[in-house]
Structures are given as C-alpha cells and as structure tokens.
Coordinates of C-alpha atoms and ligand atoms in Angstrom, one line a residue:
X27 CA 19.6 -6.9 -20.7
X28 CA 16.5 -7.3 -22.9
X29 CA 13.4 -5.6 -21.4
X30 CA 11.3 -8.6 -21.4
X31 CA 13.9 -10.7 -19.5
X32 CA 14.5 -7.9 -17.0
X33 CA 10.8 -7.6 -16.4
X34 CA 10.3 -11.3 -15.8
X35 CA 12.9 -11.3 -13.1
X36 CA 11.3 -8.5 -11.1
X37 CA 8.9 -8.9 -8.2
X38 CA 7.5 -5.7 -6.9
X39 CA 5.4 -5.9 -3.7
X40 CA 4.2 -4.3 -0.5
X41 CA 4.0 -5.7 3.0
X42 CA 0.8 -4.6 4.8
X43 CA -0.4 -5.2 8.3
X44 CA -2.2 -3.6 11.2
X45 CA 0.5 -1.7 13.4
X46 CA 2.4 -4.2 15.5
X47 CA 1.6 -7.4 13.7
X48 CA 5.2 -7.7 12.6
X49 CA 5.6 -5.9 9.2
X50 CA 8.9 -4.3 10.1
X51 CA 10.2 -7.5 11.6
X52 CA 9.3 -9.5 8.5
X53 CA 10.7 -6.9 6.2
X54 CA 13.9 -6.9 8.0
X55 CA 14.1 -10.7 7.9
X56 CA 13.4 -10.8 4.1
X57 CA 16.3 -8.2 3.6
X58 CA 18.6 -10.4 5.7
X59 CA 17.8 -13.3 3.6
X60 CA 18.4 -11.4 0.5
X61 CA 21.8 -10.1 1.9
X62 CA 20.7 -6.5 1.5
X63 CA 21.3 -5.8 5.2
X64 CA 23.8 -7.4 7.4
X65 CA 22.4 -6.6 10.8
X66 CA 19.0 -6.6 12.4
X67 CA 17.7 -3.3 13.4
X68 CA 18.4 -1.4 10.3
X69 CA 14.8 -1.2 9.2
X70 CA 13.4 -0.9 12.6
X71 CA 15.3 2.3 13.3
X72 CA 13.5 4.0 10.5
X73 CA 10.1 3.0 11.8
X74 CA 7.7 5.6 12.9
X75 CA 7.5 5.2 16.7
X76 CA 4.0 5.0 18.0
X77 CA 5.0 6.7 21.2
X78 CA 5.7 9.9 19.3
X79 CA 2.2 10.5 17.9
X80 CA 1.8 13.8 19.6
X81 CA 5.1 15.0 18.3
X82 CA 4.6 15.5 14.7
X83 CA 8.0 17.1 13.8
X84 CA 9.5 14.0 15.3
X85 CA 7.4 11.8 13.0
X86 CA 8.1 14.0 10.0
X87 CA 11.8 13.7 10.8
X88 CA 11.5 9.9 10.9
X89 CA 9.5 9.9 7.7
X90 CA 12.3 11.9 6.2
X91 CA 14.7 9.2 7.3
X92 CA 12.5 6.6 5.9
X93 CA 12.9 7.9 2.3
X94 CA 15.9 5.5 2.1
X95 CA 13.6 2.6 3.0
X96 CA 10.7 3.7 0.7
X97 CA 11.8 1.0 -1.7
X98 CA 14.0 -1.8 -0.7
X99 CA 15.5 -3.9 -3.5
X100 CA 17.6 -7.1 -3.3
X101 CA 18.4 -10.1 -5.4
X102 CA 17.1 -13.6 -4.4
X103 CA 17.0 -16.8 -6.3
X104 CA 17.7 -15.0 -9.5
X105 CA 14.9 -12.5 -8.9
X106 CA 15.1 -8.9 -8.3
X107 CA 12.8 -8.2 -5.4
X108 CA 11.5 -4.7 -4.8
X109 CA 9.7 -4.2 -1.5
X110 CA 7.8 -1.0 -1.4
X111 CA 7.5 0.3 2.2
X112 CA 3.9 1.1 3.4
X113 CA 3.7 3.3 6.5
X114 CA 1.9 1.4 9.4
X115 CA 0.9 4.6 11.1
X116 CA -2.8 5.1 10.7
X117 CA -2.5 8.8 10.0
X118 CA -0.5 7.9 6.9
X119 CA -3.0 5.4 5.5
X120 CA -3.5 7.4 2.3
X121 CA 0.3 7.0 1.6
X122 CA -0.2 3.2 1.9
X123 CA -3.2 3.2 -0.3
X124 CA -1.3 5.0 -3.0
X125 CA 1.7 2.8 -2.7
X126 CA -0.6 -0.2 -3.3
X127 CA -1.1 1.1 -6.8
X128 CA 2.5 0.7 -7.5
X129 CA 2.9 -2.9 -6.4
X130 CA 2.0 -6.1 -8.3
X131 CA 1.2 -8.2 -5.2
X132 CA 1.2 -7.9 -1.4
X133 CA 2.1 -9.9 1.7
X134 CA -0.4 -9.4 4.5
X135 CA 0.9 -10.0 8.0
X136 CA -1.6 -11.0 10.7
X137 CA -0.9 -11.3 14.4
X138 CA -2.1 -14.8 15.4
X139 CA -3.5 -13.6 18.7
X140 CA -5.4 -10.6 17.3
X141 CA -6.6 -12.0 14.0
X142 CA -8.0 -9.5 11.5
X143 CA -7.7 -6.0 12.7
X144 CA -9.2 -2.7 11.7
X145 CA -6.3 -1.5 9.5
X146 CA -6.1 -5.0 7.8
X147 CA -9.7 -4.7 6.7
X148 CA -9.2 -1.3 5.1
X149 CA -6.0 -2.4 3.4
X150 CA -7.5 -5.5 2.1
X151 CA -10.4 -3.5 0.8
X152 CA -8.1 -1.7 -1.6
X153 CA -6.3 -5.0 -2.6
X154 CA -9.7 -6.5 -3.4
X155 CA -10.8 -3.4 -5.4
X156 CA -7.6 -3.6 -7.5
X157 CA -7.6 -7.5 -7.7
X158 CA -4.1 -7.5 -6.1
X159 CA -2.7 -11.0 -5.5
X160 CA -2.3 -11.5 -1.7
X161 CA -0.2 -14.0 0.3
X162 CA -1.0 -14.1 4.1
X163 CA 1.6 -14.6 6.8
X164 CA 0.2 -15.4 10.2
X165 CA 2.9 -14.3 12.6
X166 CA 3.8 -14.8 16.2
X167 CA 3.1 -18.5 16.5
X168 CA 5.7 -18.7 19.3
X169 CA 2.9 -17.0 21.3
X170 CA -0.4 -18.4 22.2
X171 CA -3.1 -17.1 19.7
X172 CA -6.4 -18.2 18.1
X173 CA -6.9 -21.6 16.7
X174 CA -5.4 -21.9 13.2
X175 CA -8.9 -23.0 11.7
X176 CA -10.6 -20.0 13.6
X177 CA -8.1 -17.7 12.0
X178 CA -8.7 -19.0 8.6
X179 CA -12.5 -18.6 9.0
X180 CA -12.1 -15.2 10.2
X181 CA -9.8 -14.3 7.2
X182 CA -12.4 -15.6 4.8
X183 CA -15.4 -14.1 6.5
X184 CA -13.9 -10.6 7.3
X185 CA -11.7 -10.1 4.3
X186 CA -14.1 -11.8 1.9
X187 CA -11.3 -13.8 0.2
X188 CA -10.9 -17.6 -0.3
X189 CA -7.9 -18.8 1.7
X190 CA -5.7 -21.8 1.2
X191 CA -3.2 -22.9 3.8
X192 CA 0.2 -23.8 2.3
X193 CA 1.8 -24.5 5.6
X194 CA 0.1 -25.6 8.8
X195 CA 1.3 -25.0 12.4
X196 CA 2.0 -27.9 14.9
X197 CA 0.9 -26.5 18.3
X198 CA 1.2 -22.9 19.3
X199 CA 2.9 -20.8 22.0
X200 CA 5.0 -23.0 24.3
X201 CA 3.8 -26.1 22.4
X202 CA 4.8 -24.7 19.1
X203 CA 6.9 -27.3 17.2
X204 CA 7.0 -26.0 13.7
X205 CA 5.0 -26.2 10.6
X206 CA 4.1 -28.8 8.1
X207 CA 4.6 -27.5 4.5
X208 CA 1.6 -28.8 2.6
X209 CA 2.9 -27.3 -0.6
X210 CA 6.3 -29.0 -0.4
X211 CA 5.3 -31.9 1.8
X212 CA 7.9 -31.5 4.5
X213 CA 8.3 -30.7 8.1
X214 CA 10.0 -27.4 9.2
X215 CA 10.9 -27.7 13.0
X216 CA 10.9 -24.6 15.1
X217 CA 13.9 -23.4 17.0
X218 CA 13.6 -20.0 18.6
X219 CA 15.9 -17.1 17.6
X220 CA 17.2 -18.8 14.5
X221 CA 20.2 -16.9 13.2
X222 CA 21.1 -19.0 10.3
X223 CA 19.2 -18.3 7.1
X224 CA 18.6 -21.7 5.9
X225 CA 15.6 -23.8 7.1
X226 CA 16.0 -27.4 7.2
X227 CA 12.9 -29.1 5.9
X228 CA 12.4 -32.8 6.5
X229 CA 10.7 -34.4 3.7
X230 CA 7.5 -36.4 4.5
X231 CA 5.7 -37.6 1.4
X232 CA 3.8 -40.1 3.5
X233 CA 2.2 -38.8 6.7
X234 CA 1.8 -42.3 8.2
X235 CA 5.5 -42.6 8.4
X236 CA 6.1 -43.5 12.1
X237 CA 9.1 -41.2 12.1
X238 CA 6.5 -38.3 12.4
X239 CA 5.5 -39.7 15.8
X240 CA 9.1 -40.1 16.9
X241 CA 9.8 -36.4 16.1
X242 CA 6.5 -34.7 17.2
X243 CA 5.2 -37.2 19.8
X244 CA 2.3 -39.5 19.1
X245 CA -0.6 -37.2 20.0
X246 CA 0.7 -34.1 18.2
X247 CA 1.5 -36.2 15.1
X248 CA -2.0 -37.6 15.1
X249 CA -3.6 -34.2 15.6
X250 CA -1.5 -33.0 12.6
X251 CA -2.8 -36.0 10.5
X252 CA -6.4 -35.2 11.5
X253 CA -6.1 -31.5 10.7
X254 CA -4.4 -32.0 7.4
X255 CA -7.2 -34.4 6.4
X256 CA -9.8 -31.8 7.4
X257 CA -7.8 -29.1 5.4
X258 CA -8.1 -31.3 2.3
X259 CA -11.8 -31.7 2.8
X260 CA -12.5 -28.0 3.5
X261 CA -10.1 -25.9 1.3
X262 CA -9.7 -26.0 -2.4
X263 CA -6.2 -27.0 -3.5
X264 CA -3.9 -24.0 -4.3
X265 CA -4.6 -22.7 -7.8
X266 CA -2.0 -20.2 -9.1
X267 CA -4.5 -18.6 -11.4
X268 CA -6.9 -18.0 -8.7
X269 CA -4.2 -16.4 -6.6
X270 CA -3.1 -14.2 -9.5
X271 CA -6.6 -13.1 -10.1
X272 CA -6.9 -11.9 -6.4
X273 CA -9.5 -14.5 -5.6
X274 CA -7.5 -16.9 -3.4
X275 CA -4.9 -16.1 -0.7
X276 CA -2.3 -18.7 0.1
X277 CA -1.6 -18.8 3.9
X278 CA 1.7 -19.3 5.8
X279 CA 2.3 -19.6 9.4
X280 CA 5.5 -18.6 11.3
X281 CA 7.3 -16.3 13.7
X282 CA 9.1 -13.4 12.0
X283 CA 11.1 -12.4 14.9
X284 CA 12.5 -16.0 15.3
X285 CA 13.2 -16.0 11.5
X286 CA 10.8 -19.0 11.3
X287 CA 8.8 -19.7 8.2
X288 CA 10.3 -16.7 6.5
X289 CA 12.4 -18.6 4.0
X290 CA 9.6 -20.8 2.9
X291 CA 7.4 -17.7 2.4
X292 CA 10.1 -16.0 0.3
X293 CA 10.8 -19.2 -1.7
X294 CA 7.1 -19.7 -2.5
X295 CA 6.6 -16.0 -3.1
X296 CA 9.4 -16.0 -5.7
X297 CA 7.8 -19.1 -7.3
X298 CA 4.2 -18.0 -7.5
X299 CA 4.0 -14.2 -7.3
X300 CA 3.4 -12.2 -10.4
X301 CA 6.0 -10.4 -12.4
X302 CA 5.4 -6.7 -13.1
X303 CA 1.9 -6.2 -14.6
X304 CA 0.7 -3.5 -17.0
X305 CA -1.5 -0.8 -16.0
X306 CA -4.6 0.8 -17.6
X307 CA -4.4 4.3 -19.0
X308 CA -7.1 6.6 -20.1
X309 CA -6.4 5.4 -23.8
X310 CA -5.5 1.7 -23.5
X311 CA -3.9 -1.1 -21.4
X312 CA -0.1 -0.8 -21.4
X313 CA 1.7 -4.0 -21.3
X314 CA 5.1 -4.1 -19.6
X315 CA 6.8 -5.6 -22.6
X316 CA 6.0 -2.7 -24.8
X317 CA 9.3 -1.0 -26.3
X318 CA 8.4 2.5 -25.2
X319 CA 9.0 3.7 -21.7
X320 CA 6.1 4.9 -19.5
X321 CA 5.6 5.3 -15.7
X322 CA 3.6 7.1 -13.1
X323 CA 4.3 9.0 -10.0
X324 CA 2.7 7.4 -6.9
X325 CA 4.4 9.2 -4.1
X326 CA 6.1 12.6 -3.4
X327 CA 8.4 13.0 -0.5
X328 CA 9.1 16.6 0.6
X329 CA 12.3 17.6 2.3
X330 CA 11.4 19.3 5.5
X331 CA 14.7 21.0 5.7
X332 CA 14.0 24.7 4.6
X333 CA 17.5 24.8 3.1
X334 CA 16.9 21.9 0.8
X335 CA 13.4 22.5 -0.6
X336 CA 13.7 19.7 -3.1
X337 CA 11.2 16.8 -3.3
X338 CA 11.6 13.3 -4.4
X339 CA 9.0 12.0 -6.8
X340 CA 8.7 8.2 -6.9
X341 CA 8.1 6.8 -10.3
X342 CA 6.9 3.3 -11.0
X343 CA 8.0 2.1 -14.4
X344 CA 5.2 0.4 -16.2
X345 CA 6.6 -0.4 -19.6
X346 CA 9.9 -0.1 -21.7
X347 CA 13.2 1.0 -20.3
X348 CA 13.8 4.2 -18.3
X349 CA 17.2 5.8 -19.1
X350 CA 19.1 8.6 -17.3
X351 CA 19.4 11.9 -19.1
X352 CA 16.8 11.0 -21.7
X353 CA 14.1 13.4 -22.5
X354 CA 10.6 12.1 -21.4
X355 CA 7.2 13.6 -21.9
X356 CA 5.4 14.9 -18.9
X357 CA 1.9 14.5 -20.1
X358 CA -0.1 16.8 -17.7
X359 CA 2.1 19.8 -18.3
X360 CA 2.8 18.9 -21.9
X361 CA 6.6 19.4 -21.4
X362 CA 9.7 17.4 -22.0
X363 CA 11.9 16.7 -19.0
X364 CA 15.1 14.9 -18.4
X365 CA 16.6 13.5 -15.1
X366 CA 20.3 13.6 -14.6
X367 CA 20.2 11.9 -11.2
X368 CA 17.4 9.2 -11.0
X369 CA 17.8 7.4 -7.9
X370 CA 17.5 3.7 -6.9
X371 CA 17.1 2.5 -3.3
X372 CA 18.9 -0.5 -2.0
X373 CA 17.9 -0.9 1.7
X374 CA 19.6 2.1 3.2
X375 CA 21.7 3.1 0.3
X376 CA 20.7 5.4 -2.5
X377 CA 22.5 5.4 -5.7
X378 CA 22.2 7.1 -9.2
X379 CA 21.1 4.6 -11.8
X380 CA 21.5 4.6 -15.6
X381 CA 18.5 2.5 -16.5
X382 CA 15.5 0.9 -14.9
X383 CA 12.8 -1.6 -16.0
X384 CA 9.2 -2.3 -15.5
X385 CA 8.5 -2.9 -11.8
X386 CA 11.3 -0.8 -10.7
X387 CA 10.7 2.4 -8.7
X388 CA 13.1 5.3 -9.2
X389 CA 13.3 8.5 -7.2
X390 CA 13.3 11.7 -9.4
X391 CA 14.5 15.0 -7.8
X392 CA 11.8 17.5 -8.3
X393 CA 11.5 21.2 -7.8
X394 CA 7.7 21.3 -7.9
X395 CA 6.7 19.9 -11.3
X396 CA 5.2 16.6 -10.2
X397 CA 1.8 15.8 -8.8
X398 CA 0.7 12.4 -7.5
X399 CA -0.6 10.5 -10.4
X400 CA 1.5 12.3 -13.1
X401 CA 2.5 10.2 -16.1
X402 CA 5.8 10.2 -18.0
X403 CA 6.0 8.7 -21.5
X404 CA 8.2 8.8 -24.6
X405 CA 5.7 11.1 -26.3
X406 CA 2.3 9.3 -26.1
X407 CA -0.4 11.5 -24.7
X408 CA -2.0 9.2 -22.1
X409 CA -2.4 9.3 -18.4
X410 CA -2.3 6.3 -16.1
X411 CA -5.3 6.0 -14.0
X412 CA -6.2 4.8 -10.6
X413 CA -4.2 6.7 -7.9
X414 CA -7.3 6.7 -5.7
X415 CA -8.4 9.1 -3.1
X416 CA -10.3 7.8 -0.3
X417 CA -12.9 9.7 1.7
X418 CA -11.1 11.6 4.5
X419 CA -12.3 11.2 8.0
X420 CA -11.5 14.6 9.5
X421 CA -12.6 17.8 7.9
X422 CA -11.4 21.4 8.7
X423 CA -11.9 24.7 7.0
X424 CA -8.7 26.6 6.1
X425 CA -9.0 30.2 7.1
X426 CA -6.6 32.9 5.9
X427 CA -5.6 35.2 8.7
X428 CA -3.6 37.5 6.6
X429 CA -5.3 38.8 3.4
X430 CA -1.9 40.1 2.1
X431 CA -0.5 36.5 2.0
X432 CA -3.5 34.8 0.4
X433 CA -1.3 34.1 -2.8
X434 CA 1.2 32.3 -0.6
X435 CA -1.5 30.4 1.2
X436 CA -3.0 29.4 -2.0
X437 CA 0.3 28.1 -3.6
X438 CA 1.2 26.4 -0.4
X439 CA -1.9 24.5 0.2
X440 CA -2.0 23.4 -3.6
X441 CA 1.5 22.1 -3.4
X442 CA 0.8 20.2 -0.3
X443 CA -2.2 18.6 -1.9
X444 CA -0.1 17.7 -4.9
X445 CA 2.2 15.9 -2.5
X446 CA -0.8 13.9 -1.3
X447 CA -0.7 15.3 2.3
X448 CA -4.2 15.9 2.4
X449 CA -7.3 16.4 0.3
X450 CA -8.8 19.7 -0.7
X451 CA -12.6 20.4 -1.4
X452 CA -13.6 23.8 -2.6
X453 CA -17.1 25.0 -1.6
X454 CA -19.0 27.9 -3.0
X455 CA -19.9 30.6 -2.4
X456 CA -16.6 32.2 -1.4
X457 CA -14.2 29.5 -2.6
X458 CA -14.0 28.0 0.9
X459 CA -11.3 25.6 1.3
X460 CA -12.1 22.4 3.2
X461 CA -9.2 20.3 3.9
X462 CA -9.8 16.6 4.7
X463 CA -7.3 14.0 6.1
X464 CA -7.5 10.6 7.7
X465 CA -5.6 11.7 10.8
X466 CA -5.3 14.8 13.0
X467 CA -1.5 14.7 12.6
X468 CA -1.7 16.0 9.0
X469 CA -3.4 19.3 10.1
X470 CA -0.4 20.0 12.4
X471 CA 1.9 19.0 9.5
X472 CA 0.1 21.3 7.0
X473 CA -0.2 24.3 9.4
X474 CA 3.5 24.1 10.2
X475 CA 4.6 23.8 6.6
X476 CA 2.3 26.6 5.4
X477 CA 3.7 28.9 8.0
X478 CA 7.4 27.8 7.6
X479 CA 7.7 27.1 4.0
X480 CA 5.2 29.5 2.4
X481 CA 5.1 32.3 4.9
X482 CA 1.3 32.0 5.2
X483 CA -0.7 32.8 8.3
X484 CA -3.7 30.5 8.8
X485 CA -5.8 28.4 11.0
X486 CA -8.1 25.5 10.8
X487 CA -11.7 25.5 11.9
X488 CA -13.1 22.1 12.5
X489 CA -16.2 21.2 10.4
X490 CA -18.6 18.5 11.4
X491 CA -18.5 16.3 8.3
X492 CA -17.6 12.6 8.6
X493 CA -17.4 11.5 4.9
X494 CA -16.8 12.8 1.5
X495 CA -18.5 10.8 -1.4
X496 CA -18.0 11.3 -5.0
X497 CA -21.3 11.2 -6.7
X498 CA -22.3 10.1 -10.3
X499 CA -25.5 9.4 -11.9
X500 CA -26.8 8.6 -15.4
X501 CA -30.1 10.6 -14.5
X502 CA -29.0 14.2 -15.1
X503 CA -32.4 15.5 -13.7
X504 CA -31.9 13.6 -10.3
X505 CA -28.4 14.9 -10.1
X506 CA -29.5 18.5 -10.6
X507 CA -32.2 17.9 -8.0
X508 CA -29.6 16.7 -5.5
X509 CA -27.3 19.6 -6.2
X510 CA -30.1 22.1 -5.5
X511 CA -31.2 20.3 -2.3
X512 CA -27.8 19.7 -0.9
X513 CA -25.9 22.9 -2.2
X514 CA -24.5 23.7 1.3
X515 CA -22.9 20.3 1.4
X516 CA -21.5 20.1 -2.2
X517 CA -17.8 20.8 -3.0
X518 CA -15.4 20.3 -5.9
X519 CA -12.3 18.0 -5.4
X520 CA -8.9 18.9 -6.9
X521 CA -9.8 17.4 -10.3
X522 CA -13.2 19.2 -10.3
X523 CA -15.3 16.2 -9.4
X524 CA -18.3 16.8 -7.3
X525 CA -18.4 15.5 -3.8
X526 CA -21.1 15.3 -1.2
X527 CA -19.9 16.1 2.3
X528 CA -22.0 14.2 4.7
X529 CA -22.5 15.4 8.3
X530 CA -23.3 11.9 9.8
X531 CA -23.5 8.3 8.5
X532 CA -27.3 8.5 9.1
X533 CA -27.6 11.5 6.8
X534 CA -25.5 9.7 4.2
X535 CA -27.6 6.6 4.2
X536 CA -30.8 8.8 4.0
X537 CA -29.3 10.5 0.9
X538 CA -28.5 7.2 -0.5
X539 CA -32.1 6.0 0.1
X540 CA -33.8 9.1 -1.2
X541 CA -31.6 9.3 -4.3
X542 CA -31.5 5.9 -5.7
X543 CA -30.4 6.9 -9.2
X544 CA -27.1 8.5 -7.7
X545 CA -24.1 6.4 -6.8
X546 CA -22.2 7.6 -3.7
X547 CA -18.5 6.4 -4.2
X548 CA -16.4 6.1 -1.1
X549 CA -13.2 6.5 -3.2
X550 CA -12.3 8.3 -6.4
X551 CA -11.4 4.9 -7.8
X552 CA -14.8 5.0 -9.7
X553 CA -13.0 6.9 -12.4
X554 CA -10.8 3.9 -13.0
X555 CA -13.8 1.4 -13.0
X556 CA -15.6 3.7 -15.4
X557 CA -12.9 3.5 -17.9
X558 CA -11.9 -0.1 -17.8
Ligands
LIG626 P1 4.8 -3.5 12.7 O1 5.9 -3.1 11.8 O2 3.8 -4.3 12.1 O3 4.2 -2.4 13.5 O4 5.4 -4.6 13.8 P2 7.0 -4.9 14.3 O5 7.6 -5.7 13.3 O6 7.5 -3.6 14.8 O7 6.5 -5.8 15.5 C1 5.8 -5.4 16.6 C2 6.2 -6.2 17.8 O8 6.0 -7.6 17.6 C3 7.7 -6.0 18.1 O9 7.9 -6.0 19.5 C4 8.3 -7.2 17.5 O10 9.6 -7.7 18.1 C5 7.2 -8.2 17.8 N1 7.2 -9.4 16.9 C6 7.4 -9.5 15.6 N2 7.3 -10.8 15.2 C7 7.1 -11.6 16.2 C8 7.1 -13.0 16.4 O11 7.1 -13.7 15.5 N3 6.8 -13.4 17.8 C9 6.8 -12.6 18.8 N4 6.6 -13.0 20.0 N5 6.9 -11.2 18.6 C10 7.1 -10.7 17.4 P3 8.1 -4.7 20.3 O12 8.3 -5.1 21.7 O13 7.1 -3.7 19.9 O14 9.5 -4.2 19.8 P4 10.9 -4.7 20.0 O15 11.3 -4.2 21.4 O16 10.8 -6.3 20.0 O17 11.8 -4.3 19.0

C-alpha cells in the first residue's frame, strides 16, 4: 500500500474521561462495533479497579495486563482505527498526558449527572494546549442528569471551548426517548440494552411532520421543536475546520452501556476526525507523507516480572513506512538499531508486524535503550518535541540507606525516570534527589522496584513542596537575582532545565508578583512553544 493511502485511512485517537464517566464501556462498545472483540467484558477486565488503590502490586499487575490494551486497533467503514488507551486512575495521569501527544484527536466522555469533573478539566487543558480536536460524548442519558442546555453551558465555560451539539436528547432518565440527529436530520429511538449493532434512524427532514408527534407524543415533540430552534439561534453551525483547529467541539448524547448513540458517534467520527497529522521536531515540521520513516516513543512499559526484565517502548509513527528488521537511527544515542519483533496490538492480541504507517503505534522490545521522548529516523538528526512533563503534586527526597549501593540506586532511579514513572529534580549542594509524582502510589512502586530490581536500599522523606515550575526569562539579570534569592528552592530537571519548587500556592503567586520578567511554566511544554 502506498504511504499516503495508508495514512489517509488511519484514525488515531484517545478516549478520555473522569473515572466512572464511562470510558471503558464506550471503548468496549466501539470495539464491538469494529468486530475487534466478540464479547463485552474484554476491556473491562483489564481495567484498574478503584477498590485496589491501596494495593499497588495489584494495580501494577493489572497495568501489566493492560499492555495488551494499550492500543486497540480495528477496521471500520474502510478506516483503520487506533484507540490509544489512557489510564483513568488519577495517579497515572502523567501516562495519559503523554499518550495525548501520540493521538490526533480525542473523544471526551462526560457523565450527564456529574458534568465537567476535575480530571476532565485537567485533560482538556492538555488538549487545548496542543490544539487537539475534541468530540464530546455525554453519557448515561438513561439516568437523570443535568439539563442538556446547562451541560453545554458548563462545557463552554469550564473547558473554554465552543460547543456544537450534533445530536439532541429527547427526555432523560425514565423519560429518555432517544436523540434527534441534527447533523443527519433523523430520529434515533432509544431501547435499553441494545445488542444489535445497527441503529435505526428515522429520517425527519421536516420537523413539523405530524409523525413526530405520533412517535414521541405531542408535548415531547413540541419541546424538541422548541429546543432545536433555540439551538439554531444559540450555537454556530458545525464547521469542520473549527473542529480540526481545536476550537469547536461537536457534542453527542447517548448511553454507552445501552449501546445507544455509539454508532452515530463512530460514524461521524470516521467522517470528520483528522487522519494522522505531522509533528514538530527541533529542526522542522515533519509531514506524515514524507517518504522517510520517523517516529517517537511516548510510553515505556516495564515488565514487573524479575525473570523478564524487558520493557516495551511504544513508538508512534509520524512519517514514512516503518519496516521490521530495518536499521533505524536512534538520535539521542547516535546509534543504529533494528527491531526483529515489532508488535502491533489488536484488542487483546499481540502480533509481530512487518510494516506500519503514520498514525500506527508499534511496541518495540527494549532492554533499556529507550527514554520517553526518544526519536527514531532513517538518519536525520532531529528530535520530536513536546512530550510534556507537568508539575508533580507530591515531592519526596530519595535517601540512600546503603552507601555501598549508591551506584545501583542511581542507575535504578534514572531508569525509572526514563520510563516516566516519576520526575526527578536534583538540588545542590549534595546532589539531593527530589522525586515528584502526581500520586502517592508511585512512591510505593518506585520503592518496591528500586529494592527488588536494583538491589538498592532507600527511603523517601516527604518535602513540603506543592508545585514545580519551569522558569524562563529574557532578562538575565532578574533571572540571576531570582536564583540567588531562591537558591534553596531551585533544582534541575532531567534535561537540566531550572525549576522553582514552591512550598505553597501563596509563595508561588508572591514570586510571580515580585519577578514579573520571569515566566513560571506549569509544564515543560514551553520548550515546544518556544520552538514553534
Ligand atoms: P470509566 O472507564 O470511565 O471509569 O467508566 P466505566 O466504563 O467503567 O463506567 C463506570 C460505571 O458506569 C459502570 O458501572 C458502567 O456500567 C456505568 N455506565 C457506563 N455507561 C453507562 C450508561 O450509559 N448508563 C448507565 N446507567 N451506566 C453506565 P459500575 O457499576 O461501576 O460497573 P459495572 O458493574 O456496571 O461493570
């Protein structure tokens, strides 16, 4: 297949949500539609269970299993769909942020009763920053929730994005009758627990058609007419360019568990969502249709089984064709490498592939050569940018308890940082290692792995920092002054960028007020913005 043809067929996206909104259920239904799985429950079984939060080994075990569902590929309507799994567990939020660098668009799932929740906001911030096109699926319409108009208001206000409903619910909870498809002008009637995968849509070009009253009842039909009129007055019509630019989010209503509204979501997704996009490197923008292969590693999955210490590096292909057993250039280490067993993932099955195209994700077996963000090319010396680090929320100092094992500790912590388990900040004097994470769970994981995999003996001492901000300034003098005054709170990240460790939000805002010529970045994404 020609590269360009293959690229145009691909759709690589992520489903994101606050835990419990229905991401797993929706993923599963999409896979059922695509024929990638035959029975419900296949994805669900791999889900990290919330009840197990205190048992990190259990979570890691489940995370291990979920390698198979890291990418779920299937064919639908002539398209090759790649769903990239994003862990819903808050403590693995960094994983999700990184995965968002490898997708070309996202579907955001909202629970109609809860509206926009904390995790939704944070995930959308990342999408906004990257201008990722977003489709919103408002789920659980079979239950009572907030009014549809209120939900749209909330989405616009809290997520700061223009919304455009493409379907509209008729009733809710017990009175839920289905949705009117504004985009296709048809009525999709609700039936609970739909098992068949087609959705019958009754065409209604003219809403004054009395048949609408016969089907819905006079009052609900009139209400629908009024609401649709209001929508026309309030919301701009759907513009694909605006959606592709990340400025407008089309909205669908449905009930994932009842398989309702899922097909129209998928059909519209196939029609409007972007094919694989290029990415910015430190040299130039790389277009997917370029002949030469290139890609970047956005995720590394370690095997916790001490007998199999291999890791899997997940590579997103950006341009050209990736081929098995070809030598490729690993830019950071300036070495050539070849991969005899590149793996693709089809729902629960892994298989060795011979070739892959832009938008595809392949798993590369790795014995410790890869870091998150690494670039592979056919020889060009360029690095993809923008695998962002976000400010951690919990900080602890790593203390070595056995001076004879400091080498092991050093190697171990650096490898875990390369995998993206946590962030490391080095403070002077004394090369003090401050480890930052988004969840308490990671400290348990790191401690366990340092002891069991590297034979180190260490402990964590809590530090009272709340945020790490990357700092930049065009005023060298002010920067020097800041370094002098705040020397006890300064540290270097893994790429030797300076960060300011703030003890309270108040002290951070004071610093921002006192040093107006310094920019305090909440994520390392500023490096990408600088170079675009
Ligand atoms: P998540 O991945 O976003 O965390 O959510 P998940 O799909 O696991 O869904 C969370 C809960 O919401 C599940 O119930 C699921 O069955 C339910 N759910 C998903 N979609 C709908 C829907 O359209 N309507 C209703 N009423 N519920 C929905 P659970 O009790 O946690 O799990 P289970 O026992 O049903 O498996």
